Every structure is written in C-alpha cells, then in structure tokens.
C-alpha atoms as a printed R data frame, in Angstrom:
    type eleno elety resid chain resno       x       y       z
1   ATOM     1    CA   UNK     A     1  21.206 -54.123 -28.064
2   ATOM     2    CA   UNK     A     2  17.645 -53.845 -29.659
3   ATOM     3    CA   UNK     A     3  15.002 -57.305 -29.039
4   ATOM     4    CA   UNK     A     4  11.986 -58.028 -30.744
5   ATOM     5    CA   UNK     A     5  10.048 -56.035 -28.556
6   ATOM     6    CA   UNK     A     6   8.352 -53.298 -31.109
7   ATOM     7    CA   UNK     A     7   7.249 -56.318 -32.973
8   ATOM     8    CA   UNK     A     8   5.767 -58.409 -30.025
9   ATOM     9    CA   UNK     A     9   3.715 -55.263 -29.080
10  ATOM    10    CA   UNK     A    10   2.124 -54.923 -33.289
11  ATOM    11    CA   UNK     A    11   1.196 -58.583 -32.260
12  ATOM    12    CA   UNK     A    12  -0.445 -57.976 -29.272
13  ATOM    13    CA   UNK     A    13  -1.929 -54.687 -31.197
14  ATOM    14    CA   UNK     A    14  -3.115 -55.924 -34.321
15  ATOM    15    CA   UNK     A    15  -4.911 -59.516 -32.339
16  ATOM    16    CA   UNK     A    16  -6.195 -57.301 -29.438
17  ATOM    17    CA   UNK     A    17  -8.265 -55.447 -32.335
18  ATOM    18    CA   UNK     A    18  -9.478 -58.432 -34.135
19  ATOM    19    CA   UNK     A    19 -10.525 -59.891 -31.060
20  ATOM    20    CA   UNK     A    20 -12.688 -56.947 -30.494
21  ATOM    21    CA   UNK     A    21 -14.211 -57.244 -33.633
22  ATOM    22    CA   UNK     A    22 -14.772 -60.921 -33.381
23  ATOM    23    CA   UNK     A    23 -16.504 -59.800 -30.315
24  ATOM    24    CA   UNK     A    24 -19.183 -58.051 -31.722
25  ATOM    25    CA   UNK     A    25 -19.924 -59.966 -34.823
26  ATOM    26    CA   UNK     A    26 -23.151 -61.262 -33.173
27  ATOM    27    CA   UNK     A    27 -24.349 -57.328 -33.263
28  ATOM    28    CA   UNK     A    28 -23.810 -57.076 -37.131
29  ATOM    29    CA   UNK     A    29 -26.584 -58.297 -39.918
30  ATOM    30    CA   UNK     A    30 -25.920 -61.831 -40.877
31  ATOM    31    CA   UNK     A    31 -23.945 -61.344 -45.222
32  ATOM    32    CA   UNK     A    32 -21.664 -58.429 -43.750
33  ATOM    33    CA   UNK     A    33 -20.420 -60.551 -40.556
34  ATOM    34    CA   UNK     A    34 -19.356 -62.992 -43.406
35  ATOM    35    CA   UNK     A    35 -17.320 -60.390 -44.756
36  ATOM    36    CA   UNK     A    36 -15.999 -58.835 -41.900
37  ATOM    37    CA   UNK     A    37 -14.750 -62.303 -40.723
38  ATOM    38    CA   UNK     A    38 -12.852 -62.689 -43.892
39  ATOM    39    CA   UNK     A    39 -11.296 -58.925 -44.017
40  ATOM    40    CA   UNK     A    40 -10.548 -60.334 -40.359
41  ATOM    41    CA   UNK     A    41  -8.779 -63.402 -41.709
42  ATOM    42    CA   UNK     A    42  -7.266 -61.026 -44.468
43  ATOM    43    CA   UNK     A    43  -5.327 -58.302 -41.882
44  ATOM    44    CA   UNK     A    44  -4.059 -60.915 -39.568
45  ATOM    45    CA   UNK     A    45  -2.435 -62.834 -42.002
46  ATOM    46    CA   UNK     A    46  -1.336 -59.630 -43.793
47  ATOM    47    CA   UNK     A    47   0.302 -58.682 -40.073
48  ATOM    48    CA   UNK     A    48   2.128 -62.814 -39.994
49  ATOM    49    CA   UNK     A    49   3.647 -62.009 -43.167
50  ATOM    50    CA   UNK     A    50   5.095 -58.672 -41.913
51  ATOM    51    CA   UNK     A    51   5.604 -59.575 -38.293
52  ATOM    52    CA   UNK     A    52   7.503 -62.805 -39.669
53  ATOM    53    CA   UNK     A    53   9.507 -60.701 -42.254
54  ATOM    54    CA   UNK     A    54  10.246 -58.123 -39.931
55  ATOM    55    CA   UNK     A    55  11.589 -60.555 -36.995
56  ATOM    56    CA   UNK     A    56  13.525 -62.296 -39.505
57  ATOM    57    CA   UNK     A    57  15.272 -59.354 -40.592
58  ATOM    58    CA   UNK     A    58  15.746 -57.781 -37.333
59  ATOM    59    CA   UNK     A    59  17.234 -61.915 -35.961
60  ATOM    60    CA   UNK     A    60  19.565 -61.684 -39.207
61  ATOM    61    CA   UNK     A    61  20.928 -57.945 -37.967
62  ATOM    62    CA   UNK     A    62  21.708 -59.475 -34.664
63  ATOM    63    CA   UNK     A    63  18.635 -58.266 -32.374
64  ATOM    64    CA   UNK     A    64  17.780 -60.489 -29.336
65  ATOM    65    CA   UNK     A    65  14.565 -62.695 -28.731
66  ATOM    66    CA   UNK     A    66  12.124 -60.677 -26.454
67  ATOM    67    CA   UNK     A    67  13.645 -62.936 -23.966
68  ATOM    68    CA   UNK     A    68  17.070 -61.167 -23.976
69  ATOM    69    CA   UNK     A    69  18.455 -64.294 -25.561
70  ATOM    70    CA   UNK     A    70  20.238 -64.225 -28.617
71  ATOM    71    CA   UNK     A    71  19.671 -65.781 -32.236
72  ATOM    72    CA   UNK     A    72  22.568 -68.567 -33.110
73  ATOM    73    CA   UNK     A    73  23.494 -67.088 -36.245
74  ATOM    74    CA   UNK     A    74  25.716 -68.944 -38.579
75  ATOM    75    CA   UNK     A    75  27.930 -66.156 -39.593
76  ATOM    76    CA   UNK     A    76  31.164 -64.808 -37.658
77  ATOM    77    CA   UNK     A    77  28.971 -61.525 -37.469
78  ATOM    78    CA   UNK     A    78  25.436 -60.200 -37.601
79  ATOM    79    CA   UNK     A    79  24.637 -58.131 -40.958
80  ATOM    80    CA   UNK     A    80  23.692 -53.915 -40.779
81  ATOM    81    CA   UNK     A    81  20.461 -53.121 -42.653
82  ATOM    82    CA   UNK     A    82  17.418 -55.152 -43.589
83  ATOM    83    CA   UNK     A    83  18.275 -54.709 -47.641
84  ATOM    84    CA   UNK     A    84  21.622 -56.295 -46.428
85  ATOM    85    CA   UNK     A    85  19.963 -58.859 -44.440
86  ATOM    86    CA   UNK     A    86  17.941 -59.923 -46.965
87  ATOM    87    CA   UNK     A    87  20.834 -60.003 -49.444
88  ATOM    88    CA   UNK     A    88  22.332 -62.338 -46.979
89  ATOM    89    CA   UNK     A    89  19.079 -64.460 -46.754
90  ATOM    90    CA   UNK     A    90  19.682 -64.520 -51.002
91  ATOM    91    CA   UNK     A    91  22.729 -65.139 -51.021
92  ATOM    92    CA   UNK     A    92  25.293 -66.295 -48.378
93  ATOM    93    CA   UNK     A    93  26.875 -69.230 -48.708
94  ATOM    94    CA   UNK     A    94  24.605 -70.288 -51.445
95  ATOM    95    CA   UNK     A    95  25.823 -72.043 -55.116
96  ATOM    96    CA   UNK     A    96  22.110 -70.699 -56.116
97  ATOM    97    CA   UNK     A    97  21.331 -67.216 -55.479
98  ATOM    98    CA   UNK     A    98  17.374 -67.171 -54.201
99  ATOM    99    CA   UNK     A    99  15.873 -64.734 -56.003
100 ATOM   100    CA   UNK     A   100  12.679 -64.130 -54.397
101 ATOM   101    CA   UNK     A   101  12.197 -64.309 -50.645
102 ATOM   102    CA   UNK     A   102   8.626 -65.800 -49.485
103 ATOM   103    CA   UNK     A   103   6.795 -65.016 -46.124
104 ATOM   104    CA   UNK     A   104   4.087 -66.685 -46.537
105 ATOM   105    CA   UNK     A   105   4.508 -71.204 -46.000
106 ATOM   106    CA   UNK     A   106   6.672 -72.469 -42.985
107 ATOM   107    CA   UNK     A   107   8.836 -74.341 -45.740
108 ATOM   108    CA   UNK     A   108   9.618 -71.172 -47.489
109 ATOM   109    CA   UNK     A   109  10.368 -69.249 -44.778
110 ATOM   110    CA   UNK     A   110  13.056 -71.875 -43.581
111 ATOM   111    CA   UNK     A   111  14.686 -72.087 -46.803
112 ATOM   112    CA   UNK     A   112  15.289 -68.520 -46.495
113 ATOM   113    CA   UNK     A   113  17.364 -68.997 -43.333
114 ATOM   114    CA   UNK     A   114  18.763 -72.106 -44.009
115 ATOM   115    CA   UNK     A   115  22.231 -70.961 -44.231
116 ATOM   116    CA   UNK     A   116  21.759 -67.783 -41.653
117 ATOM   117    CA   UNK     A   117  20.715 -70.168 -38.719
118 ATOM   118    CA   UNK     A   118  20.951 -73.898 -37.764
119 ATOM   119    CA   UNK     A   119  17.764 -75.540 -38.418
120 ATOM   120    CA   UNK     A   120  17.553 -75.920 -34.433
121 ATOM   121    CA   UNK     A   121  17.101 -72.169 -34.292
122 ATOM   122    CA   UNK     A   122  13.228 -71.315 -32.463
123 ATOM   123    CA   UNK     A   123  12.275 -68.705 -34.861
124 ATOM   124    CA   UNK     A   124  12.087 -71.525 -37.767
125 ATOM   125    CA   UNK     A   125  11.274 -74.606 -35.652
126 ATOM   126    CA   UNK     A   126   8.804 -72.647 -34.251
127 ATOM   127    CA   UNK     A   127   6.938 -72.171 -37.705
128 ATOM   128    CA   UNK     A   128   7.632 -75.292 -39.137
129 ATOM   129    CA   UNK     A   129   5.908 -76.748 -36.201
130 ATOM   130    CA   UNK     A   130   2.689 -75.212 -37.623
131 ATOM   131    CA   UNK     A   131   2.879 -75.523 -40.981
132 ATOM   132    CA   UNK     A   132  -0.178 -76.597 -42.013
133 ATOM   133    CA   UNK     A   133  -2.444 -74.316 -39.806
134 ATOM   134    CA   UNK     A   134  -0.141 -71.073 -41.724
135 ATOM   135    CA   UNK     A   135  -0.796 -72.830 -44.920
136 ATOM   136    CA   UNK     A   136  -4.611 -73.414 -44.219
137 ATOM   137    CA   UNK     A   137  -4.625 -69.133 -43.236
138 ATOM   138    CA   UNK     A   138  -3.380 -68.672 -46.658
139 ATOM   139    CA   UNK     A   139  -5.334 -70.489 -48.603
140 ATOM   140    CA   UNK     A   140  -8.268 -68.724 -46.669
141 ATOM   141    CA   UNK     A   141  -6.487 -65.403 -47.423
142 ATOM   142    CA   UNK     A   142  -6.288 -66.189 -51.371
143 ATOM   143    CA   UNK     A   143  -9.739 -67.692 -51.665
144 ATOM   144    CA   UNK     A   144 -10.803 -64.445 -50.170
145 ATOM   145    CA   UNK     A   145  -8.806 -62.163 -52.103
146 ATOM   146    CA   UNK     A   146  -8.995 -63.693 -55.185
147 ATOM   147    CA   UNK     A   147 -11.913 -66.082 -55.663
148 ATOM   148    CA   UNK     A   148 -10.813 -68.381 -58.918
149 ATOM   149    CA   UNK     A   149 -11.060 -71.556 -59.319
150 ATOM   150    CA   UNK     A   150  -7.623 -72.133 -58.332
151 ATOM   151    CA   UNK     A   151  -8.317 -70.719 -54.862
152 ATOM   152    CA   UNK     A   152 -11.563 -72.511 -54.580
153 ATOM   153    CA   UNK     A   153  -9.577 -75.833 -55.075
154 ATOM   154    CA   UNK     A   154  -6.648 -74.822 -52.572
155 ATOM   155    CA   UNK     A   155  -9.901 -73.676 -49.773
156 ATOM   156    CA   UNK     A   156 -11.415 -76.733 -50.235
157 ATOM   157    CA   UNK     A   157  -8.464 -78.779 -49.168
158 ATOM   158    CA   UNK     A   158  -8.677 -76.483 -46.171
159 ATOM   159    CA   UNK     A   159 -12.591 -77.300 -45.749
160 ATOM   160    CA   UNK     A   160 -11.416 -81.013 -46.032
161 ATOM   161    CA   UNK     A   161  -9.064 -80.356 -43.104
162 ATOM   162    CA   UNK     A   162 -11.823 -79.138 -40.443
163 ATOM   163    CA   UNK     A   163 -14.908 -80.507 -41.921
164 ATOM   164    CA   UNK     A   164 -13.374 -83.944 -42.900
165 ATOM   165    CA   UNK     A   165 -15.212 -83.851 -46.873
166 ATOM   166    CA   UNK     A   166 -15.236 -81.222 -49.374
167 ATOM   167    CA   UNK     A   167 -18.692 -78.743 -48.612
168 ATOM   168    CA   UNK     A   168 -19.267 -77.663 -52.129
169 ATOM   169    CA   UNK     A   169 -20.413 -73.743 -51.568
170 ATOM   170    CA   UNK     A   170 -19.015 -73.060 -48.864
171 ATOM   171    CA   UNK     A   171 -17.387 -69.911 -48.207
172 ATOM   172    CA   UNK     A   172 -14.392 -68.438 -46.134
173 ATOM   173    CA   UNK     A   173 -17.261 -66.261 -44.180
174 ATOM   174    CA   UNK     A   174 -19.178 -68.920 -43.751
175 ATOM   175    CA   UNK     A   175 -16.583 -71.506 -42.464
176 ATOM   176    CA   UNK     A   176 -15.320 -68.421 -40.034
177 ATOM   177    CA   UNK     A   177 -18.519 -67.794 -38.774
178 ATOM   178    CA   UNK     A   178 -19.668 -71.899 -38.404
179 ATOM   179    CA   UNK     A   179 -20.806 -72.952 -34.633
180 ATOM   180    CA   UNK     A   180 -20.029 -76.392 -35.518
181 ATOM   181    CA   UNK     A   181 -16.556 -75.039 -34.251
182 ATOM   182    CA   UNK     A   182 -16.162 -73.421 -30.764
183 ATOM   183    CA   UNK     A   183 -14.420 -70.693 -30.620
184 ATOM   184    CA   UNK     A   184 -16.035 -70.204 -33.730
185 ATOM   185    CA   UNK     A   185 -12.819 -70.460 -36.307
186 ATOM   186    CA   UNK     A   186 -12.245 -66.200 -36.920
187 ATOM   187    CA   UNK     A   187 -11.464 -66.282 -32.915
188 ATOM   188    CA   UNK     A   188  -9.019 -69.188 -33.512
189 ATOM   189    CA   UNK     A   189  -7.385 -67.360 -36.268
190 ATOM   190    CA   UNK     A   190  -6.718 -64.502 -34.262
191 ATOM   191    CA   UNK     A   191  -5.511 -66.483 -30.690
192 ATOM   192    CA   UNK     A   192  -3.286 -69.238 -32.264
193 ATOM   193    CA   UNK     A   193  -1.742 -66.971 -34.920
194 ATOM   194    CA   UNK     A   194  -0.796 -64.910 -32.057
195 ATOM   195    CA   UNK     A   195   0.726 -67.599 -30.278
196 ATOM   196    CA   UNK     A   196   2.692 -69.562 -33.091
197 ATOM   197    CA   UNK     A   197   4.010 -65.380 -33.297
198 ATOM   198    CA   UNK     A   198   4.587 -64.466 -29.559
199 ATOM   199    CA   UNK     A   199   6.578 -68.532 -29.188
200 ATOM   200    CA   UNK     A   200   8.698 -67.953 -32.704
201 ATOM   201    CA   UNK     A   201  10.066 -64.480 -31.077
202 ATOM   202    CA   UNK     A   202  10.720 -65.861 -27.004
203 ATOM   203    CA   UNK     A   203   7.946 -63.352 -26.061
C-alpha cells in the first residue's frame, strides 16, 4: 500500500535548499538579502500548501502515515483519485456542499476533513496545534506578494506577535533578516515548518 513517503522526501528537499540559501545570506549585498529572505518565505509556504494538499489527498485515498500506520478514516472505504477525494472532502456527509477547499489556515484545513476523519486524527491535530505560527507564514506570504494596505494591516498583527508593538515600516525582509531573533526568523521558517510537516505525516 503506498505511505507518505514521496511527500516527506519534497519536505526534506524543498527545506534542505532554503536552508542553504539562508546559509549564505551573509555573502549577498544588504536590499537583495531582504528579498531573497522573502522569495524564501514565499516557496516554503508555497511547498505547505502543496505538501498539506497533497497528504490530505493521498490520507483520504487510503495511503499510510510514513510510519506504516494507517489514517482512521470515517468512511466504510478509502476513495480512488484525488478529484474524488476532494469531492469527498466537498461533499460527504455534508447538508452544505463546501465549495471551495482552502490549504492555507489550520481551521480551514480541518473543516475540510471534518467528516473524512475524527477530529483526533494527527494529520489535523497536528496543524491545529500550530495555528497561529501557519497563519503568521501567510500573512508574511501575502504582505510579500501583494503589498496593500490590507496585507500591511494583517503583517503587522504578525510584527505585534514577535516584536510585542506594531514597527511602522517594517518589512517582511527586514523582520526575516532581524538579529534581535536568533536563528534569525527566515531559518525558523524553514526548520519549524518542516517539523509541524514531517509530525502531521508520522515521518
């Protein structure tokens, strides 16, 4: 029976590269470190999103933990096909059909298999239990990507989190990059994102 073992090795892939790069920021000219700590930020939370999606998919067809254990799934059987599985994630034993399937907040992700697996189940428990680091990445990730004023507010909340007050100006480079943090906060990223990842999927 296939595991989760393709995914735990784009983990250990994608984090081992970062790291690299976080490695040799000190080498690079002070503005483009800023941004290559951000496009840092960017691609790992671009690879939670599809590591998470993936797993979840993969847990929903039946595939075991990297462990060898399996996932307690609610149904009598385990679905064929992720376009199936995510049908089932829309719409089993739901009154309201969920239209749109998020990967990107703890919460979201657990409402999407609510009904597949008991709430007990590692995989969610496992993300829910760092909820607020995963929504702190992703308000980096839109400030980033977007820069508006709505982002600005949601980073700031994040700045709030770390810095305890608002630092009016301050960017996502910067904050990555700050030695009033050790590891500096891009090298944090990488390592605990790769843990909440490796724990959620027994590897």
């Amino acid at each position: 029976m296939p595991d989760l073992s393709i995914q735990m090795a784009k983990i250990q892939a994608e984090t081992a590269t970062a790291l690299r790069l976080v490695g040799r920021l000190r080498q690079i000219e002070t503005l483009p470190r800023q941004f290559v700590a951000e496009l840092i930020a960017v691609r790992i939370f671009s690879m939670f999103e599809a590591v998470v999606e993936d797993s979840a998919c993969r847990l929903v067809c039946g595939a075991l933990y990297c462990d060898g254990s399996l996932p307690n799934l609610i149904r009598p059987r385990p679905t064929h096909g992720f376009e199936r599985a995510r049908e089932a994630m829309k719409a089993f034993n739901r009154l309201d059909r969920r239209e749109h399937l998020r990967w990107s907040k703890a919460g979201e992700i657990a409402k999407n298999l609510e009904k597949l697996f008991p709430p007990t189940e590692i995989f969610v428990t496992t993300l829910l239990g760092h909820g607020q680091f995963i929504s702190d990445l992703r308000k980096i990730r839109n400030h980033i990507a977007h820069g508006n004023d709505g982002t600005r507010e949601a980073f700031q909340e994040v700045v709030q989190n770390y810095y305890g007050a608002r630092v009016p100006g301050l960017t996502p480079g910067r904050m990555l990059l700050s030695s009033r943090f050790s590891p500096i906060l891009v090298e944090q990223v990488c390592i605990r994102t790769r843990a909440i990842l490796k724990t959620s999927i027994r590897a």
